[in-house]
Short mmCIF file of C-alpha atoms and ligand atoms in Angstrom, two decimals:
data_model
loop_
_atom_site.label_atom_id
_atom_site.label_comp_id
_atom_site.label_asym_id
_atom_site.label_seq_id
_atom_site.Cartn_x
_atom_site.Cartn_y
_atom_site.Cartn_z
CA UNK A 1 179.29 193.76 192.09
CA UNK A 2 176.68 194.44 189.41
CA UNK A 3 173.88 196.60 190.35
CA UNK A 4 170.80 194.26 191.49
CA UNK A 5 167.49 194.43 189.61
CA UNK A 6 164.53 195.71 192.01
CA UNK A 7 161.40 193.75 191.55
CA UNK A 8 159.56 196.98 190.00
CA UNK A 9 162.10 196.96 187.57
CA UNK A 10 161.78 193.03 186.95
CA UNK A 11 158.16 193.45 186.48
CA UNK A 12 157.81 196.47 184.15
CA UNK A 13 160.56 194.79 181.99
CA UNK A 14 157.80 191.65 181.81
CA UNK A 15 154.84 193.91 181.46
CA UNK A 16 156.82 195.50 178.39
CA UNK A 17 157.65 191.79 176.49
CA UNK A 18 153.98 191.43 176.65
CA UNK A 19 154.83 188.32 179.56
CA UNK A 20 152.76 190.49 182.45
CA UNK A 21 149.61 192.49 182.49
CA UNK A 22 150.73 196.07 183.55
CA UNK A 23 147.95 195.94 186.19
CA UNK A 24 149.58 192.87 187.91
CA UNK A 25 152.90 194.42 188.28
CA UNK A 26 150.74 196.97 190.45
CA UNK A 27 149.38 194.33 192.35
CA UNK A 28 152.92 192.56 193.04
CA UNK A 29 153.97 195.78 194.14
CA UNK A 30 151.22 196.32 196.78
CA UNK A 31 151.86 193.00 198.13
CA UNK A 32 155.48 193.80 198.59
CA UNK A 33 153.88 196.76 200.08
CA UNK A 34 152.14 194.38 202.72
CA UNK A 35 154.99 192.22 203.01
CA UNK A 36 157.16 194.84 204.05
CA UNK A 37 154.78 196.15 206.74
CA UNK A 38 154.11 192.20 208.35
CA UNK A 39 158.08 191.76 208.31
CA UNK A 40 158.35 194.78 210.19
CA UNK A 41 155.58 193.69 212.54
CA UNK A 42 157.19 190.52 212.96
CA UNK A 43 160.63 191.97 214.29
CA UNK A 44 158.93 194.48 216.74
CA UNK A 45 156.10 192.34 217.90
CA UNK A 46 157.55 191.52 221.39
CA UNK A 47 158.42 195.17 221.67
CA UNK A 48 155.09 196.07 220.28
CA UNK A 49 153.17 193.96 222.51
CA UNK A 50 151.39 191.86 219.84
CA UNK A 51 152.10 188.47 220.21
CA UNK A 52 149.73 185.84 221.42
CA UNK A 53 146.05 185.21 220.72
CA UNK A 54 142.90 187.74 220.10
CA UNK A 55 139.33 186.38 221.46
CA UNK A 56 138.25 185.40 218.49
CA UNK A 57 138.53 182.82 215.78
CA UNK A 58 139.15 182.19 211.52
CA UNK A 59 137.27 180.55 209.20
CA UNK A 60 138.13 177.32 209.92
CA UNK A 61 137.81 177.67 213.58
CA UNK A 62 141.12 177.84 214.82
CA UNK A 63 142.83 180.40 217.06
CA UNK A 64 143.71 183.81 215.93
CA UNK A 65 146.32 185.00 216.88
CA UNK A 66 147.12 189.36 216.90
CA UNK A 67 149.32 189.28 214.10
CA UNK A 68 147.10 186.78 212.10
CA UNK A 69 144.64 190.01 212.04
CA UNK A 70 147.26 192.34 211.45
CA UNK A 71 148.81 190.75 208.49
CA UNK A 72 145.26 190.36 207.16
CA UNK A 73 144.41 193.94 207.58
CA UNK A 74 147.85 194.92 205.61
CA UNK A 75 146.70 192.96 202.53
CA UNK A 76 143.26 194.24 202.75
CA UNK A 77 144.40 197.97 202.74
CA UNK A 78 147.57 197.42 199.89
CA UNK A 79 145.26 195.32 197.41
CA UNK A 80 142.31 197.78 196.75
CA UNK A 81 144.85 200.61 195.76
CA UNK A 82 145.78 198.86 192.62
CA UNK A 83 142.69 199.51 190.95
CA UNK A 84 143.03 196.22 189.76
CA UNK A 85 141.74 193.73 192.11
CA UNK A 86 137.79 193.03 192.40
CA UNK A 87 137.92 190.49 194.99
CA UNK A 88 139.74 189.28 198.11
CA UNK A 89 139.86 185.65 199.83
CA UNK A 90 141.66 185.02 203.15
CA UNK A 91 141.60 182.77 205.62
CA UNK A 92 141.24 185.12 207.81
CA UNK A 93 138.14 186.39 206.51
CA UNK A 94 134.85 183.98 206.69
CA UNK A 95 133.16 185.26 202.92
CA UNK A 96 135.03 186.48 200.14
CA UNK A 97 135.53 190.52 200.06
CA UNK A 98 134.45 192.39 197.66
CA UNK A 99 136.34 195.65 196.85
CA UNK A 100 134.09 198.72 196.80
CA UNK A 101 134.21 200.16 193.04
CA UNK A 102 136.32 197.76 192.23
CA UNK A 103 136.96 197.85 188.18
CA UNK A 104 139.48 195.65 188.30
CA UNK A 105 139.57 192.32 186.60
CA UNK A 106 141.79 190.19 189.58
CA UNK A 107 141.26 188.30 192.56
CA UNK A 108 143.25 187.70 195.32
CA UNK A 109 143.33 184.99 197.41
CA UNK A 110 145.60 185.17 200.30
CA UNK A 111 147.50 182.93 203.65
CA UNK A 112 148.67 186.59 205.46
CA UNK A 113 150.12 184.37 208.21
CA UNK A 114 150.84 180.65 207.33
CA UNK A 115 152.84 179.23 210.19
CA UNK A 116 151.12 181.09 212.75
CA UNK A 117 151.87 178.87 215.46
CA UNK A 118 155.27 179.30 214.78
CA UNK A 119 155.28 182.93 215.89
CA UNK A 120 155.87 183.54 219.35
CA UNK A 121 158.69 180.98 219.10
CA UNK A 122 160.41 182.99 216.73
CA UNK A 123 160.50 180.69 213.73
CA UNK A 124 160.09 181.63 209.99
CA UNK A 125 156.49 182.37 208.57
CA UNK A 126 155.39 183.33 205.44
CA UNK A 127 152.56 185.00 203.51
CA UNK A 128 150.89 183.11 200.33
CA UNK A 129 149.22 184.64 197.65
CA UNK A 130 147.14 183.22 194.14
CA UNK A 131 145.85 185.34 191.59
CA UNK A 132 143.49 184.90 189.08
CA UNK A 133 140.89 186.37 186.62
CA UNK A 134 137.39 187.02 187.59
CA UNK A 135 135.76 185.41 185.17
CA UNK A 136 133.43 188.24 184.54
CA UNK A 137 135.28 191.19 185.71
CA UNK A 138 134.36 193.11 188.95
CA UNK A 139 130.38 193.58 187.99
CA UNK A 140 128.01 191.17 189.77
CA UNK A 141 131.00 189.67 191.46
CA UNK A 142 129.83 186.14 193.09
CA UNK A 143 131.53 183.77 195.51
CA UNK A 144 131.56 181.12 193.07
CA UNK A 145 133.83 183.33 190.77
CA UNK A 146 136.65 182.10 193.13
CA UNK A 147 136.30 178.35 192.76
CA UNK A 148 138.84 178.03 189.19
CA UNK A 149 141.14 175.00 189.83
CA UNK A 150 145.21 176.18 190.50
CA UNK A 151 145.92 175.73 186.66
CA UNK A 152 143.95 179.14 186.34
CA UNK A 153 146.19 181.03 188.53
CA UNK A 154 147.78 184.08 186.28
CA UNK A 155 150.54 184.45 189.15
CA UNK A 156 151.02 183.03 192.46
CA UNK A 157 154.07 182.99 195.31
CA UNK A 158 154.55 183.56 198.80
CA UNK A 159 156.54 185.77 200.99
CA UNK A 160 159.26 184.02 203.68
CA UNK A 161 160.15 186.03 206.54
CA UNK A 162 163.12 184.31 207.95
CA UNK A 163 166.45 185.83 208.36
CA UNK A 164 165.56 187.25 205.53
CA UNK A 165 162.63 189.19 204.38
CA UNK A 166 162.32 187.42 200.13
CA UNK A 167 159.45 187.23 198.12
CA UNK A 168 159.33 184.00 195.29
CA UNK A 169 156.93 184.85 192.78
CA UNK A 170 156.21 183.10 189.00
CA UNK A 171 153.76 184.32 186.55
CA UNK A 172 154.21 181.24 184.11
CA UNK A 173 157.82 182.02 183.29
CA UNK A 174 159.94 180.21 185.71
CA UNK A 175 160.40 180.60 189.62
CA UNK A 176 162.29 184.34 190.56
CA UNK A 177 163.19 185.15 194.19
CA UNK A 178 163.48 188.79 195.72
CA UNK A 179 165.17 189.59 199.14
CA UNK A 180 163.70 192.77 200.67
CA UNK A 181 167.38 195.11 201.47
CA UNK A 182 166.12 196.16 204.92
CA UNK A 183 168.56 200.11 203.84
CA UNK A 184 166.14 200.45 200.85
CA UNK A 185 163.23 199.06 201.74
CA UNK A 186 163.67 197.98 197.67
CA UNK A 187 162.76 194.04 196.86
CA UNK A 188 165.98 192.96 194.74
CA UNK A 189 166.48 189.72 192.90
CA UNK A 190 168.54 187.42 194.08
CA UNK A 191 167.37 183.87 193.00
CA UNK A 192 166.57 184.48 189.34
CA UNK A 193 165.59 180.93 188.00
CA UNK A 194 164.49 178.50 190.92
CA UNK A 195 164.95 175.48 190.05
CA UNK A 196 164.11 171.93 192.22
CA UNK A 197 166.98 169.26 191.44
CA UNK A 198 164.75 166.36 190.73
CA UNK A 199 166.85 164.20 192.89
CA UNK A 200 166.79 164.14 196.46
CA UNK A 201 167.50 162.97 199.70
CA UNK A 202 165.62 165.47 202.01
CA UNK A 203 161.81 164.90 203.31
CA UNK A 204 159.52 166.83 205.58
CA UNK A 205 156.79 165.38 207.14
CA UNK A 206 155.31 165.95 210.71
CA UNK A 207 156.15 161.96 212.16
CA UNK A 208 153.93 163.03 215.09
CA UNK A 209 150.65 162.01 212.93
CA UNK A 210 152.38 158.90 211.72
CA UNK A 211 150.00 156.61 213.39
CA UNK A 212 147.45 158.10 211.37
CA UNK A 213 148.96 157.71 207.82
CA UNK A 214 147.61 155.76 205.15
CA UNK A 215 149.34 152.70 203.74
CA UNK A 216 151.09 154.54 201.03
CA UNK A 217 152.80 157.65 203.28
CA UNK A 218 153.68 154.81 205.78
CA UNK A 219 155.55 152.59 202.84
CA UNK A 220 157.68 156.00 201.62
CA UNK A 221 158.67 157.38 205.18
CA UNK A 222 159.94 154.01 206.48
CA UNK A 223 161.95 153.48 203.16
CA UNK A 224 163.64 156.41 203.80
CA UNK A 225 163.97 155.76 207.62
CA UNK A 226 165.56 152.30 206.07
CA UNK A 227 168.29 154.29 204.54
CA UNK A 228 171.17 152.59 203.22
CA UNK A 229 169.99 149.33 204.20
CA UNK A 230 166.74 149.67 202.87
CA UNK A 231 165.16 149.37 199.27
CA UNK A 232 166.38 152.83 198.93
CA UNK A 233 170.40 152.32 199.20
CA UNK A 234 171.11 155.54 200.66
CA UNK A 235 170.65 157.49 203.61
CA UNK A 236 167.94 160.47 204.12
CA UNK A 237 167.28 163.50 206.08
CA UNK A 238 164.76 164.54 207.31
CA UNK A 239 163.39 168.44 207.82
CA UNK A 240 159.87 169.64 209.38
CA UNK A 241 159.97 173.65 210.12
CA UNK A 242 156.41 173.31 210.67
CA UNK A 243 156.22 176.54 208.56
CA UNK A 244 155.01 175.59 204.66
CA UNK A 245 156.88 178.47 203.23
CA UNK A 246 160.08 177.99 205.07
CA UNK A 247 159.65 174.13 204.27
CA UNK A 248 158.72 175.03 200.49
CA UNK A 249 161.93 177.41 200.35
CA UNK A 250 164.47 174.97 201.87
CA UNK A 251 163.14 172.51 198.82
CA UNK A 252 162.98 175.25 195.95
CA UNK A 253 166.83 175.93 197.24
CA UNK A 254 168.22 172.40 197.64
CA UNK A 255 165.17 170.02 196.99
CA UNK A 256 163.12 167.58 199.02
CA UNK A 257 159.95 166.55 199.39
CA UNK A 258 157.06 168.18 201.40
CA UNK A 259 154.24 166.29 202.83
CA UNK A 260 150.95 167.29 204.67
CA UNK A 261 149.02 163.85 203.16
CA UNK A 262 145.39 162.75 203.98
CA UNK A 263 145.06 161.15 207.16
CA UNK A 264 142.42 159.14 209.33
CA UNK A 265 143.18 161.74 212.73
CA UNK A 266 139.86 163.43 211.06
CA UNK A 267 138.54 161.32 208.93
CA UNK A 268 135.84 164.80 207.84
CA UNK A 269 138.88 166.28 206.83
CA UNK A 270 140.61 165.67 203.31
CA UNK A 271 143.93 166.73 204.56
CA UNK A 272 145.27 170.04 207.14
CA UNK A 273 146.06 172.64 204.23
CA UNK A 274 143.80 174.77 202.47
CA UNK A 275 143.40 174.46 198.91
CA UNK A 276 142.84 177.43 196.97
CA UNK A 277 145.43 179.52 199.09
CA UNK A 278 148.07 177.35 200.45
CA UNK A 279 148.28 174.25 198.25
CA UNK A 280 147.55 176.02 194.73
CA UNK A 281 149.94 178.87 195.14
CA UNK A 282 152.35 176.69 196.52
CA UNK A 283 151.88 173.94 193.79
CA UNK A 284 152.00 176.50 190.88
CA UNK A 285 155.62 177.81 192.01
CA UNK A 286 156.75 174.05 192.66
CA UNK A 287 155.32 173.18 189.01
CA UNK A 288 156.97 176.41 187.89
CA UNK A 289 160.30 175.25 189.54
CA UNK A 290 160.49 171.80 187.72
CA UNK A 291 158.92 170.18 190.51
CA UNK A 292 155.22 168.08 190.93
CA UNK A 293 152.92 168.87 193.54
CA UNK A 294 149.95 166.39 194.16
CA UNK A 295 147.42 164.68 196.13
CA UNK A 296 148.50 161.12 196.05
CA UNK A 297 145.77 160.64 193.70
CA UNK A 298 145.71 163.88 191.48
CA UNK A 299 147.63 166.90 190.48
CA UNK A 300 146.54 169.45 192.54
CA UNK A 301 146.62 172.32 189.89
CA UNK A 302 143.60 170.00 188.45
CA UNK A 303 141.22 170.57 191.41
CA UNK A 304 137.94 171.93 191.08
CA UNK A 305 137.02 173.66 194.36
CA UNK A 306 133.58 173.43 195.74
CA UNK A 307 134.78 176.21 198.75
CA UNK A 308 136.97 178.74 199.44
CA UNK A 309 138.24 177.05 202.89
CA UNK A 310 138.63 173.56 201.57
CA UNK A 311 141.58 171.19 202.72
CA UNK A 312 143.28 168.78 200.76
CA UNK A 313 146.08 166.44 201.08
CA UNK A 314 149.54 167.62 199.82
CA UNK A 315 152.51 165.95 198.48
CA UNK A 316 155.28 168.34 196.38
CA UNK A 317 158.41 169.08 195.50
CA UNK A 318 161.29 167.22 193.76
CA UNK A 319 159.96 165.14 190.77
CA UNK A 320 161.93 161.73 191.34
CA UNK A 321 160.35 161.92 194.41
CA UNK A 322 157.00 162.85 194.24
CA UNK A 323 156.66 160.12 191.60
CA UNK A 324 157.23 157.57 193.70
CA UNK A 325 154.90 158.39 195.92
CA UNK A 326 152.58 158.80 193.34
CA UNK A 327 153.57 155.35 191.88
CA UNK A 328 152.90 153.62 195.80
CA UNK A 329 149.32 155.45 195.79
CA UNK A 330 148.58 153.87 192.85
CA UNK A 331 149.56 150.66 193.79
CA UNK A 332 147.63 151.17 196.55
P1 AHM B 1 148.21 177.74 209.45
O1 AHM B 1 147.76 178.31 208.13
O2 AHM B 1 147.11 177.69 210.46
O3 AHM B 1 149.45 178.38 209.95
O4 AHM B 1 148.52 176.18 209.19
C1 AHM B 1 149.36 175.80 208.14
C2 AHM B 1 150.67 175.31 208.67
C3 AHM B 1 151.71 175.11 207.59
O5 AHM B 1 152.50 176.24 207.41
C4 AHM B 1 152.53 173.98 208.10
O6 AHM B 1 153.10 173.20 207.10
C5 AHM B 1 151.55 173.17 208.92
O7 AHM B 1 150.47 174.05 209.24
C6 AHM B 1 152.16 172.68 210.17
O8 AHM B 1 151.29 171.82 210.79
P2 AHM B 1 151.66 171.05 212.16
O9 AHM B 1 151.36 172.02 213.25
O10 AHM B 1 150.77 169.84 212.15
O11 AHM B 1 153.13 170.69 212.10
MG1 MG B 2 148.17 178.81 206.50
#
């Protein structure tokens, strides 16, 4: 077996073609760095006694739970060591942070957790990240600095702790997956060019909201339910982890189609995901994978956000696919 290429080795060999700013490749790093310390969280936390809830709440008012903080806190210590990051988001934080004596011309917006809920059941979550430039470097550093629409992003990915520990990462040149070797401690790359097949027969949707989807969602799901013997002329399956980064990875491995679309459960709420550090990480690395992530309506990539915390309705992966749902928004 050829000897596997660690993902400091991947990045310096970008940062030398000119395809990477040295100073990211630091930041990757650290947030292998803070991957490595949640996954090993994760596996001990019965053992460790920190599963369940804390007595307090996010951003966006939901439940904490102990390892929601603690994943947070492992970003926030890895990121200000590169010297290169000015700013944080999370949503676990309520404002953005602003690293002390920060030079550095990056921020980093961050999920430390997504799939929470998933946690004490043992099921796959994931961390998400999204980079981009401050627009004015670290001086007189402003909230508003953070609102740049998901085309902006200089490198985004997310982090999958399943069975096993891998990273997926793209910085504009293709989709590259790393598993963390649990003897080394080393992120190696195994997936080297993700790619989505554009055709499909996979979808994941939570059906328990169905009752609250619009005409469009409704239309798409029951064609596939129809199966053969529907419009569609073949048969599909259907996934729902309930975990966006295990979802996202099943479809970036064999394709599908993810769904968390606008509903009228809420109607104050434009969709259940977070914008600028779930759906914008996640749609850059689809995009970067051949794939199309979108509202229904709009590419999501093309959003301008008005807040850090802001939902929005999200419809990704395999092209085919996401066209056609596209196609039965627009026809309304
Ligand atoms: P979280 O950031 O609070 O964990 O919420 C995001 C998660 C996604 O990972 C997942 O796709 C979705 O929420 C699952 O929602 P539901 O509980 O409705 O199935
Ligand atoms: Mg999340």
């Amino acid at each position: 077996m050829s000897e596997r290429v660690s993902l400091l080795r991947h990045l310096t060999q970008a940062a030398q073609d000119g395809r990477l700013d040295p100073a990211l490749a630091l930041v990757v790093q650290q947030i292998g760095a803070a991957s490595r310390e949640i996954a090993a969280a994760l596996a001990r936390a019965a053992l460790a006694d920190v599963l369940g809830a804390v007595d307090s709440a996010n951003a966006s008012g939901e439940t904490q739970k102990k390892l929601d903080v603690l994943a947070n806190d492992a970003f926030l210590h890895a990121l200000p060591w590169t010297g290169a990051v000015a700013g944080i988001a999370s949503e676990e934080l309520d404002g953005t942070y602003r690293v002390p004596g920060a030079r550095g011309g990056y921020l980093v917006l961050v999920d430390p957790l997504d799939g929470s809920s998933n946690i004490d059941v043992n099921v796959s979550v994931g961390s998400i990240f999204s980079i981009l430039r401050a627009p004015d470097g670290a001086v007189g550093l402003a909230n508003d600095d953070f609102l740049q629409p998901g085309s902006r992003q200089v490198l985004a990915g997310f982090t999958a702790y399943g069975p096993a520990t891998v990273m997926v990462l793209s910085f504009g040149h293709g989709v590259q997956g790393f598993t963390l070797d649990p003897a080394s401690g080393e992120f190696l790359l195994t997936q080297p060019d993700m790619r989505i097949p554009e055709r499909t027969s996979e979808y994941a949707i939570n059906a328990s909201n169905q009752r609250w989807w619009q005409p469009p969602v409704q239309r798409y799901v029951a064609e596939c339910m129809a199966g053969k013997d529907g419009p569609r002329e073949r048969d599909f399956n259907m996934r729902w982890v309930g975990s966006m980064v295990a979802d996202v990875y099943r479809l970036l491995t064999r394709g599908g189609i993810f769904m968390y679309p606008r509903d009228t459960k809420d109607p104050a709420k434009p969709g259940k995901l977070r914008l600028m550090y779930e759906a914008n990480p996640i749609g850059y690395v689809v995009e970067q994978a051949g794939g199309l992530a979108s509202t229904g309506y709009e590419r999501i990539l093309d959003i301008r956000p008005e807040k850090v915390h802001q939902r929005v309705a999200v419809i990704l992966g395999s092209r085919e696919e996401v066209e056609r749902v596209v196609a039965y928004h627009r026809e309304g």
